[in-house]
PDB file of C-alpha atoms in Angstrom:
ATOM      1  CA  UNK A  25      -2.245  18.625  -9.204  1.00 90.00           C
ATOM      2  CA  UNK A  26      -2.736  16.400  -7.078  1.00 93.00           C
ATOM      3  CA  UNK A  27      -0.694  13.219  -7.535  1.00 93.00           C
ATOM      4  CA  UNK A  28      -1.809  10.291  -5.672  1.00 92.00           C
ATOM      5  CA  UNK A  29       1.637   8.946  -4.509  1.00 89.00           C
ATOM      6  CA  UNK A  30       0.276   6.049  -2.042  1.00 88.00           C
ATOM      7  CA  UNK A  31      -2.307   4.683  -0.330  1.00 90.00           C
ATOM      8  CA  UNK A  32      -2.193   3.083   3.232  1.00 89.00           C
ATOM      9  CA  UNK A  33      -4.547   0.880   5.563  1.00 86.00           C
ATOM     10  CA  UNK A  34      -3.061   2.472   8.964  1.00 86.00           C
ATOM     11  CA  UNK A  35      -3.500   6.379   9.682  1.00 89.00           C
ATOM     12  CA  UNK A  36      -0.632   6.684  11.703  1.00 87.00           C
ATOM     13  CA  UNK A  37       1.404   4.922   8.077  1.00 86.00           C
ATOM     14  CA  UNK A  38      -0.097   7.749   5.603  1.00 90.00           C
ATOM     15  CA  UNK A  39       1.035  10.673   8.818  1.00 91.00           C
ATOM     16  CA  UNK A  40       3.735   9.318   8.749  1.00 86.00           C
ATOM     17  CA  UNK A  41       4.646  10.340   5.079  1.00 86.00           C
ATOM     18  CA  UNK A  42       2.206  12.974   4.855  1.00 90.00           C
ATOM     19  CA  UNK A  43       5.368  14.530   7.172  1.00 89.00           C
ATOM     20  CA  UNK A  44       7.675  13.558   5.902  1.00 85.00           C
ATOM     21  CA  UNK A  45       6.783  15.427   2.425  1.00 88.00           C
ATOM     22  CA  UNK A  46       6.150  18.461   3.840  1.00 90.00           C
ATOM     23  CA  UNK A  47       8.800  18.577   6.421  1.00 88.00           C
ATOM     24  CA  UNK A  48      10.975  18.172   2.754  1.00 86.00           C
ATOM     25  CA  UNK A  49       8.833  21.145   1.293  1.00 89.00           C
ATOM     26  CA  UNK A  50       5.577  19.768  -0.761  1.00 91.00           C
ATOM     27  CA  UNK A  51       1.910  20.903   0.036  1.00 93.00           C
ATOM     28  CA  UNK A  52       0.365  17.719   1.496  1.00 94.00           C
ATOM     29  CA  UNK A  53      -3.606  16.598   1.529  1.00 95.00           C
ATOM     30  CA  UNK A  54      -5.052  13.112   3.028  1.00 96.00           C
ATOM     31  CA  UNK A  55      -7.962  11.895   2.233  1.00 94.00           C
ATOM     32  CA  UNK A  56      -9.946   8.477   4.785  1.00 94.00           C
ATOM     33  CA  UNK A  57     -11.892   6.446   2.538  1.00 93.00           C
ATOM     34  CA  UNK A  58     -13.602   3.657   2.363  1.00 93.00           C
ATOM     35  CA  UNK A  59     -11.323   1.120  -0.052  1.00 89.00           C
ATOM     36  CA  UNK A  60     -12.808  -2.425  -1.990  1.00 89.00           C
ATOM     37  CA  UNK A  61     -11.797  -5.278  -3.022  1.00 87.00           C
ATOM     38  CA  UNK A  62     -13.651  -8.768  -5.203  1.00 90.00           C
ATOM     39  CA  UNK A  63     -11.023 -11.621  -5.128  1.00 87.00           C
ATOM     40  CA  UNK A  64     -12.305 -14.804  -7.329  1.00 90.00           C
ATOM     41  CA  UNK A  65     -10.649 -17.646  -4.944  1.00 88.00           C
ATOM     42  CA  UNK A  66     -11.322 -21.728  -5.086  1.00 91.00           C
ATOM     43  CA  UNK A  67     -10.459 -23.479  -1.393  1.00 89.00           C
ATOM     44  CA  UNK A  68      -9.364 -26.143   0.444  1.00 90.00           C
ATOM     45  CA  UNK A  69     -10.653 -26.699   3.575  1.00 91.00           C
ATOM     46  CA  UNK A  70      -9.102 -29.880   5.890  1.00 92.00           C
ATOM     47  CA  UNK A  71      -7.181 -31.482   8.608  1.00 94.00           C
ATOM     48  CA  UNK A  72      -3.190 -29.916   8.923  1.00 94.00           C
ATOM     49  CA  UNK A  73      -3.123 -34.414   8.307  1.00 94.00           C
ATOM     50  CA  UNK A  74      -4.767 -34.032   5.426  1.00 93.00           C
ATOM     51  CA  UNK A  75      -3.324 -31.212   3.174  1.00 91.00           C
ATOM     52  CA  UNK A  76      -0.033 -31.674   4.109  1.00 90.00           C
ATOM     53  CA  UNK A  77       1.391 -31.532   0.331  1.00 88.00           C
ATOM     54  CA  UNK A  78       0.709 -27.160   0.777  1.00 88.00           C
ATOM     55  CA  UNK A  79       3.206 -24.945   1.102  1.00 86.00           C
ATOM     56  CA  UNK A  80       1.503 -23.280   3.725  1.00 87.00           C
ATOM     57  CA  UNK A  81       0.212 -26.288   5.410  1.00 90.00           C
ATOM     58  CA  UNK A  82       4.258 -26.281   6.609  1.00 89.00           C
ATOM     59  CA  UNK A  83       4.375 -23.096   7.301  1.00 90.00           C
ATOM     60  CA  UNK A  84       0.848 -22.839   9.615  1.00 93.00           C
ATOM     61  CA  UNK A  85       2.344 -25.768  11.123  1.00 93.00           C
ATOM     62  CA  UNK A  86       5.569 -22.711  12.428  1.00 93.00           C
ATOM     63  CA  UNK A  87       2.419 -20.224  13.660  1.00 94.00           C
ATOM     64  CA  UNK A  88       0.263 -23.128  15.839  1.00 95.00           C
ATOM     65  CA  UNK A  89       3.068 -23.582  17.840  1.00 95.00           C
ATOM     66  CA  UNK A  90       3.482 -19.763  18.370  1.00 95.00           C
ATOM     67  CA  UNK A  91       0.354 -19.630  18.936  1.00 95.00           C
ATOM     68  CA  UNK A  92      -0.163 -22.201  21.152  1.00 95.00           C
ATOM     69  CA  UNK A  93       2.275 -21.185  23.709  1.00 94.00           C
ATOM     70  CA  UNK A  94       0.905 -18.752  23.756  1.00 94.00           C
ATOM     71  CA  UNK A  95      -2.472 -19.674  25.039  1.00 93.00           C
ATOM     72  CA  UNK A  96      -1.276 -21.248  27.890  1.00 91.00           C
ATOM     73  CA  UNK A  97      -2.928 -18.621  30.102  1.00 89.00           C
ATOM     74  CA  UNK A  98      -5.121 -15.929  29.378  1.00 87.00           C
ATOM     75  CA  UNK A  99      -3.307 -13.377  27.112  1.00 94.00           C
ATOM     76  CA  UNK A 100      -5.594  -9.499  25.770  1.00 93.00           C
ATOM     77  CA  UNK A 101      -6.005  -8.849  22.257  1.00 92.00           C
ATOM     78  CA  UNK A 102      -3.060  -6.662  22.104  1.00 92.00           C
ATOM     79  CA  UNK A 103      -0.214  -8.620  23.817  1.00 94.00           C
ATOM     80  CA  UNK A 104      -1.003 -11.543  21.266  1.00 95.00           C
ATOM     81  CA  UNK A 105      -0.542  -9.489  18.058  1.00 93.00           C
ATOM     82  CA  UNK A 106       2.716  -8.329  19.856  1.00 94.00           C
ATOM     83  CA  UNK A 107       4.426 -11.287  21.120  1.00 94.00           C
ATOM     84  CA  UNK A 108       3.464 -13.395  17.984  1.00 95.00           C
ATOM     85  CA  UNK A 109       4.731 -10.877  15.372  1.00 94.00           C
ATOM     86  CA  UNK A 110       7.781 -10.826  17.176  1.00 94.00           C
ATOM     87  CA  UNK A 111       8.246 -14.481  17.307  1.00 95.00           C
ATOM     88  CA  UNK A 112       7.156 -15.688  13.900  1.00 94.00           C
ATOM     89  CA  UNK A 113       8.647 -12.095  12.139  1.00 93.00           C
ATOM     90  CA  UNK A 114      11.091 -10.597  14.105  1.00 93.00           C
ATOM     91  CA  UNK A 115      12.692  -7.715  11.590  1.00 92.00           C
ATOM     92  CA  UNK A 116       9.825  -7.097  10.456  1.00 91.00           C
ATOM     93  CA  UNK A 117       8.484  -5.953  13.200  1.00 91.00           C
ATOM     94  CA  UNK A 118      11.430  -4.281  14.476  1.00 91.00           C
ATOM     95  CA  UNK A 119      10.762  -2.835  11.279  1.00 87.00           C
ATOM     96  CA  UNK A 120       7.352  -2.025  12.006  1.00 87.00           C
ATOM     97  CA  UNK A 121       7.888  -0.290  15.182  1.00 87.00           C
ATOM     98  CA  UNK A 122      10.075   2.165  14.779  1.00 84.00           C
ATOM     99  CA  UNK A 123       7.216   3.784  12.459  1.00 75.00           C
ATOM    100  CA  UNK A 124       5.385   3.277  15.068  1.00 77.00           C
ATOM    101  CA  UNK A 125       7.280   5.154  17.589  1.00 77.00           C
ATOM    102  CA  UNK A 126       8.696   7.809  14.532  1.00 76.00           C
ATOM    103  CA  UNK A 127      12.118   5.991  15.123  1.00 81.00           C
ATOM    104  CA  UNK A 128      12.720   4.545  11.395  1.00 77.00           C
ATOM    105  CA  UNK A 129      15.846   6.475   9.591  1.00 79.00           C
ATOM    106  CA  UNK A 130      14.932   7.293   5.837  1.00 74.00           C
ATOM    107  CA  UNK A 131      17.610   5.002   5.040  1.00 77.00           C
ATOM    108  CA  UNK A 132      14.380   2.812   6.879  1.00 81.00           C
ATOM    109  CA  UNK A 133      11.278   3.873   6.374  1.00 80.00           C
ATOM    110  CA  UNK A 134      10.111   2.010   2.440  1.00 78.00           C
ATOM    111  CA  UNK A 135      11.236  -1.042   3.996  1.00 84.00           C
ATOM    112  CA  UNK A 136       9.626  -0.057   7.075  1.00 84.00           C
ATOM    113  CA  UNK A 137       6.006   1.409   5.771  1.00 83.00           C
ATOM    114  CA  UNK A 138       6.128  -2.761   3.316  1.00 85.00           C
ATOM    115  CA  UNK A 139       6.891  -4.074   6.737  1.00 88.00           C
ATOM    116  CA  UNK A 140       4.139  -2.938   8.525  1.00 86.00           C
ATOM    117  CA  UNK A 141       1.930  -3.288   5.833  1.00 84.00           C
ATOM    118  CA  UNK A 142       2.844  -7.093   5.320  1.00 88.00           C
ATOM    119  CA  UNK A 143       2.025  -7.839   9.038  1.00 90.00           C
ATOM    120  CA  UNK A 144      -1.191  -6.346   9.317  1.00 87.00           C
ATOM    121  CA  UNK A 145      -2.437  -7.869   6.391  1.00 84.00           C
ATOM    122  CA  UNK A 146      -1.188 -11.448   8.297  1.00 90.00           C
ATOM    123  CA  UNK A 147      -2.522 -11.011  11.388  1.00 91.00           C
ATOM    124  CA  UNK A 148      -5.952 -10.814   8.973  1.00 87.00           C
ATOM    125  CA  UNK A 149      -4.909 -14.170   8.100  1.00 89.00           C
ATOM    126  CA  UNK A 150      -4.478 -15.366  12.074  1.00 93.00           C
ATOM    127  CA  UNK A 151      -7.042 -13.929  13.030  1.00 92.00           C
ATOM    128  CA  UNK A 152      -9.235 -16.042  10.283  1.00 90.00           C
ATOM    129  CA  UNK A 153      -7.389 -19.628  11.900  1.00 93.00           C
ATOM    130  CA  UNK A 154      -7.780 -18.750  15.221  1.00 94.00           C
ATOM    131  CA  UNK A 155     -12.039 -18.110  13.813  1.00 93.00           C
ATOM    132  CA  UNK A 156     -12.094 -21.408  12.252  1.00 93.00           C
ATOM    133  CA  UNK A 157     -10.560 -23.961  15.475  1.00 94.00           C
ATOM    134  CA  UNK A 158     -13.097 -22.111  17.707  1.00 92.00           C
ATOM    135  CA  UNK A 159     -10.863 -20.069  19.057  1.00 93.00           C
ATOM    136  CA  UNK A 160     -12.576 -17.416  21.738  1.00 92.00           C
ATOM    137  CA  UNK A 161     -11.332 -13.879  19.982  1.00 91.00           C
ATOM    138  CA  UNK A 162     -12.761 -10.380  21.829  1.00 88.00           C
ATOM    139  CA  UNK A 163     -10.632  -8.247  24.347  1.00 89.00           C
ATOM    140  CA  UNK A 164      -8.458 -11.413  25.619  1.00 93.00           C
ATOM    141  CA  UNK A 165      -7.741 -14.930  23.463  1.00 93.00           C
ATOM    142  CA  UNK A 166      -8.518 -17.712  24.593  1.00 92.00           C
ATOM    143  CA  UNK A 167      -9.191 -21.454  23.624  1.00 91.00           C
ATOM    144  CA  UNK A 168      -6.325 -24.347  22.907  1.00 92.00           C
ATOM    145  CA  UNK A 169      -5.984 -24.919  19.037  1.00 93.00           C
ATOM    146  CA  UNK A 170      -6.079 -28.905  18.566  1.00 92.00           C
ATOM    147  CA  UNK A 171      -3.311 -31.116  17.787  1.00 93.00           C
ATOM    148  CA  UNK A 172      -3.636 -30.747  13.836  1.00 95.00           C
ATOM    149  CA  UNK A 173      -5.300 -28.577  13.317  1.00 95.00           C
ATOM    150  CA  UNK A 174      -8.393 -27.351  11.061  1.00 95.00           C
ATOM    151  CA  UNK A 175      -6.728 -24.188   8.323  1.00 94.00           C
ATOM    152  CA  UNK A 176      -8.722 -22.923   4.707  1.00 90.00           C
ATOM    153  CA  UNK A 177      -6.106 -22.389   2.066  1.00 88.00           C
ATOM    154  CA  UNK A 178      -6.480 -20.446  -1.113  1.00 86.00           C
ATOM    155  CA  UNK A 179      -5.950 -21.488  -4.528  1.00 85.00           C
ATOM    156  CA  UNK A 180      -5.622 -19.632  -7.213  1.00 83.00           C
ATOM    157  CA  UNK A 181      -6.975 -22.689  -9.245  1.00 86.00           C
ATOM    158  CA  UNK A 182      -9.378 -24.368  -8.482  1.00 87.00           C
ATOM    159  CA  UNK A 183      -8.346 -28.398  -7.745  1.00 85.00           C
ATOM    160  CA  UNK A 184      -9.878 -31.737  -7.354  1.00 85.00           C
ATOM    161  CA  UNK A 185     -12.205 -31.111  -3.513  1.00 85.00           C
ATOM    162  CA  UNK A 186     -11.742 -27.875  -3.830  1.00 87.00           C
ATOM    163  CA  UNK A 187     -14.424 -24.537  -3.378  1.00 90.00           C
ATOM    164  CA  UNK A 188     -14.921 -21.396  -6.172  1.00 91.00           C
ATOM    165  CA  UNK A 189     -15.530 -18.338  -3.361  1.00 90.00           C
ATOM    166  CA  UNK A 190     -16.161 -14.639  -4.201  1.00 88.00           C
ATOM    167  CA  UNK A 191     -14.074 -12.731  -0.844  1.00 81.00           C
ATOM    168  CA  UNK A 192     -15.347  -8.628  -0.879  1.00 87.00           C
ATOM    169  CA  UNK A 193     -13.678  -6.446   1.492  1.00 82.00           C
ATOM    170  CA  UNK A 194     -13.644  -3.668   2.561  1.00 85.00           C
ATOM    171  CA  UNK A 195     -11.182  -1.220   4.186  1.00 86.00           C
ATOM    172  CA  UNK A 196     -10.643   1.833   6.141  1.00 90.00           C
ATOM    173  CA  UNK A 197      -7.334   4.514   3.400  1.00 93.00           C
ATOM    174  CA  UNK A 198      -5.845   6.441   3.555  1.00 94.00           C
ATOM    175  CA  UNK A 199      -4.069   8.321   0.490  1.00 95.00           C
ATOM    176  CA  UNK A 200      -1.446  10.843   0.996  1.00 93.00           C
ATOM    177  CA  UNK A 201      -1.745  13.348  -1.740  1.00 94.00           C
ATOM    178  CA  UNK A 202       1.112  15.971  -3.025  1.00 93.00           C
ATOM    179  CA  UNK A 203       0.634  18.571  -5.179  1.00 93.00           C
ATOM    180  CA  UNK A 204       3.054  18.989  -8.007  1.00 92.00           C
ATOM    181  CA  UNK A 205       2.901  22.169  -8.687  1.00 91.00           C
ATOM    182  CA  UNK A 206       4.124  22.901  -5.607  1.00 91.00           C
ATOM    183  CA  UNK A 207       6.759  20.628  -5.462  1.00 89.00           C
ATOM    184  CA  UNK A 208       8.180  22.282  -9.099  1.00 89.00           C
ATOM    185  CA  UNK A 209       7.670  25.821  -7.566  1.00 88.00           C
ATOM    186  CA  UNK A 210       9.228  25.180  -4.038  1.00 87.00           C
ATOM    187  CA  UNK A 211      12.371  23.174  -5.825  1.00 85.00           C
ATOM    188  CA  UNK A 212      11.299  20.336  -3.321  1.00 83.00           C
ATOM    189  CA  UNK A 213      13.177  16.220  -3.045  1.00 81.00           C
ATOM    190  CA  UNK A 214      11.283  13.827  -1.603  1.00 77.00           C
ATOM    191  CA  UNK A 215      13.522  10.410  -1.285  1.00 75.00           C
ATOM    192  CA  UNK A 216      12.094   6.658  -2.056  1.00 75.00           C
ATOM    193  CA  UNK A 217      10.009   5.278  -5.149  1.00 77.00           C
ATOM    194  CA  UNK A 218       7.288   7.670  -3.625  1.00 78.00           C
ATOM    195  CA  UNK A 219       9.675  10.909  -4.948  1.00 79.00           C
ATOM    196  CA  UNK A 220      10.221   9.420  -7.845  1.00 83.00           C
ATOM    197  CA  UNK A 221       7.142   8.917  -9.196  1.00 86.00           C
ATOM    198  CA  UNK A 222       5.997  12.535  -8.121  1.00 87.00           C
ATOM    199  CA  UNK A 223       9.578  14.000  -9.874  1.00 86.00           C
ATOM    200  CA  UNK A 224       8.786  11.863 -12.631  1.00 88.00           C
ATOM    201  CA  UNK A 225       4.883  13.335 -12.125  1.00 90.00           C
ATOM    202  CA  UNK A 226       6.980  17.557 -12.095  1.00 90.00           C
ATOM    203  CA  UNK A 227       9.245  16.264 -15.350  1.00 88.00           C
ATOM    204  CA  UNK A 228       5.981  16.311 -17.046  1.00 90.00           C
ATOM    205  CA  UNK A 229       4.884  19.201 -15.957  1.00 90.00           C
ATOM    206  CA  UNK A 230       7.511  21.193 -15.811  1.00 90.00           C
ATOM    207  CA  UNK A 231       8.302  19.378 -19.823  1.00 90.00           C
ATOM    208  CA  UNK A 232       5.007  21.325 -20.957  1.00 90.00           C
ATOM    209  CA  UNK A 233       4.962  24.820 -19.881  1.00 89.00           C
ATOM    210  CA  UNK A 234       7.793  24.765 -21.575  1.00 89.00           C
ATOM    211  CA  UNK A 235       6.410  23.100 -24.609  1.00 90.00           C
ATOM    212  CA  UNK A 236       4.137  26.591 -24.573  1.00 86.00           C
ATOM    213  CA  UNK A 237       7.262  28.038 -25.397  1.00 86.00           C
ATOM    214  CA  UNK A 238       7.254  26.013 -28.723  1.00 87.00           C
ATOM    215  CA  UNK A 239       3.488  26.099 -29.862  1.00 87.00           C
ATOM    216  CA  UNK A 240       0.286  27.513 -28.143  1.00 85.00           C
ATOM    217  CA  UNK A 241      -2.669  23.996 -30.185  1.00 85.00           C
ATOM    218  CA  UNK A 242      -3.661  21.433 -27.707  1.00 83.00           C
ATOM    219  CA  UNK A 243      -2.787  18.899 -30.032  1.00 85.00           C
ATOM    220  CA  UNK A 244       0.910  19.555 -30.607  1.00 88.00           C
ATOM    221  CA  UNK A 245       1.052  19.669 -26.749  1.00 87.00           C
ATOM    222  CA  UNK A 246      -0.044  16.669 -26.179  1.00 88.00           C
ATOM    223  CA  UNK A 247       3.713  15.312 -27.515  1.00 89.00           C
ATOM    224  CA  UNK A 248       5.557  17.024 -24.175  1.00 89.00           C
ATOM    225  CA  UNK A 249       3.389  14.447 -21.649  1.00 89.00           C
ATOM    226  CA  UNK A 250       5.221  11.893 -23.124  1.00 86.00           C
ATOM    227  CA  UNK A 251       9.366  11.277 -22.399  1.00 81.00           C
ATOM    228  CA  UNK A 252      11.888   8.584 -21.333  1.00 84.00           C
ATOM    229  CA  UNK A 253      14.192   9.577 -17.650  1.00 81.00           C
ATOM    230  CA  UNK A 254      17.390   8.473 -17.929  1.00 77.00           C
ATOM    231  CA  UNK A 255      18.376   9.909 -14.296  1.00 73.00           C
ATOM    232  CA  UNK A 256      16.425   9.108 -11.116  1.00 69.00           C
ATOM    233  CA  UNK A 257      17.752   8.191  -7.490  1.00 69.00           C
ATOM    234  CA  UNK A 258      14.092   6.445  -6.847  1.00 65.00           C
ATOM    235  CA  UNK A 259      14.697   3.292 -10.473  1.00 74.00           C
ATOM    236  CA  UNK A 260      17.442   1.886 -10.960  1.00 73.00           C
ATOM    237  CA  UNK A 261      16.707   1.739 -15.183  1.00 82.00           C
ATOM    238  CA  UNK A 262      14.876   3.685 -18.418  1.00 84.00           C
ATOM    239  CA  UNK A 263      12.317   4.959 -17.036  1.00 83.00           C
ATOM    240  CA  UNK A 264       9.310   5.605 -20.020  1.00 88.00           C
ATOM    241  CA  UNK A 265       6.508   8.065 -18.615  1.00 88.00           C
ATOM    242  CA  UNK A 266       3.102   8.708 -20.448  1.00 90.00           C
ATOM    243  CA  UNK A 267       0.916  11.144 -18.948  1.00 90.00           C
ATOM    244  CA  UNK A 268      -1.810  10.889 -22.193  1.00 90.00           C
ATOM    245  CA  UNK A 269      -4.542  10.430 -20.408  1.00 90.00           C
ATOM    246  CA  UNK A 270      -3.780  13.273 -17.972  1.00 91.00           C
ATOM    247  CA  UNK A 271      -3.624  15.311 -20.456  1.00 90.00           C
ATOM    248  CA  UNK A 272      -6.615  17.616 -19.578  1.00 91.00           C
ATOM    249  CA  UNK A 273      -6.136  17.236 -15.532  1.00 91.00           C
ATOM    250  CA  UNK A 274      -2.295  18.787 -16.858  1.00 90.00           C
ATOM    251  CA  UNK A 275      -3.918  21.446 -17.893  1.00 90.00           C
ATOM    252  CA  UNK A 276      -7.512  22.706 -15.705  1.00 91.00           C
ATOM    253  CA  UNK A 277      -4.473  23.095 -12.934  1.00 90.00           C
ATOM    254  CA  UNK A 278      -2.039  24.859 -15.200  1.00 90.00           C
ATOM    255  CA  UNK A 279      -4.682  27.677 -15.549  1.00 90.00           C
ATOM    256  CA  UNK A 280      -6.330  26.531 -11.999  1.00 90.00           C
ATOM    257  CA  UNK A 281      -2.357  28.704 -11.200  1.00 89.00           C
ATOM    258  CA  UNK A 282      -3.496  31.199 -13.833  1.00 89.00           C
ATOM    259  CA  UNK A 283      -0.152  30.276 -15.244  1.00 89.00           C
ATOM    260  CA  UNK A 284      -1.870  29.685 -18.998  1.00 88.00           C
ATOM    261  CA  UNK A 285      -4.496  30.845 -20.288  1.00 88.00           C
ATOM    262  CA  UNK A 286      -6.952  28.307 -23.043  1.00 86.00           C
ATOM    263  CA  UNK A 287      -9.249  29.135 -25.129  1.00 83.00           C
ATOM    264  CA  UNK A 288     -10.603  26.972 -27.750  1.00 80.00           C
ATOM    265  CA  UNK A 289      -7.909  24.969 -29.022  1.00 77.00           C
ATOM    266  CA  UNK A 290      -5.236  27.587 -28.333  1.00 80.00           C
ATOM    267  CA  UNK A 291      -3.485  28.088 -24.750  1.00 85.00           C
ATOM    268  CA  UNK A 292      -0.760  30.926 -24.057  1.00 84.00           C
ATOM    269  CA  UNK A 293       1.255  31.321 -21.059  1.00 86.00           C
ATOM    270  CA  UNK A 294      -0.163  34.308 -18.973  1.00 81.00           C
ATOM    271  CA  UNK A 295       2.117  37.213 -18.399  1.00 69.00           C
TER     272      UNK A 295
END
């Protein structure tokens, strides 16, 4: 049974996660696909001085000062990104760099992935801000930011002067999938939240196999795909697991692996 343990917007992040899972002994597969997201939003467009009441403006004032300083001279886009992120979020930048350079320790890894995702989304917003203010973005970032720049603020609810819009984003993504049976067979231990989820899936699958010692009835076996995990290194409380909706997937996986034999409503373990 294949379990998706994560979806990542950068191939390097997916490769790093997959590498750690493989090194732990799991069978791993990476699949590239195009993801999409549709959001309904309300937007306000105005200058900083006109939208002072919004928290976003105060945050972007800090970003604007960094951008002004960087645009004093012609700067290539890669240097612009690095310098902006280094100044705006130095701690997150350092963590993200450890991912790219493969220097992140096991304890730092999940925080580093989260930091890299956060910075990726931030740069998307920064480029939107630059375009609104007529800053030229090609191989180089060139232009002069106005003293009172324009900003587009996204809101979840309608306010006076706002405009309803839909955002449809198409983005590349990479899924990292783990063969849960390989985790069980190789007694694999995986750290972090991904490891906790894989462990939970493994326990359900083992519980289902154990249930075949008690019954061969299809309907009765469904009782074995629910459970409570009292102790898990990845969670700080009990985990209530419900795998009923993937019951058929688990059975097909076990049948394909020649662990069980299905005949009508009866299931038996293979000798």
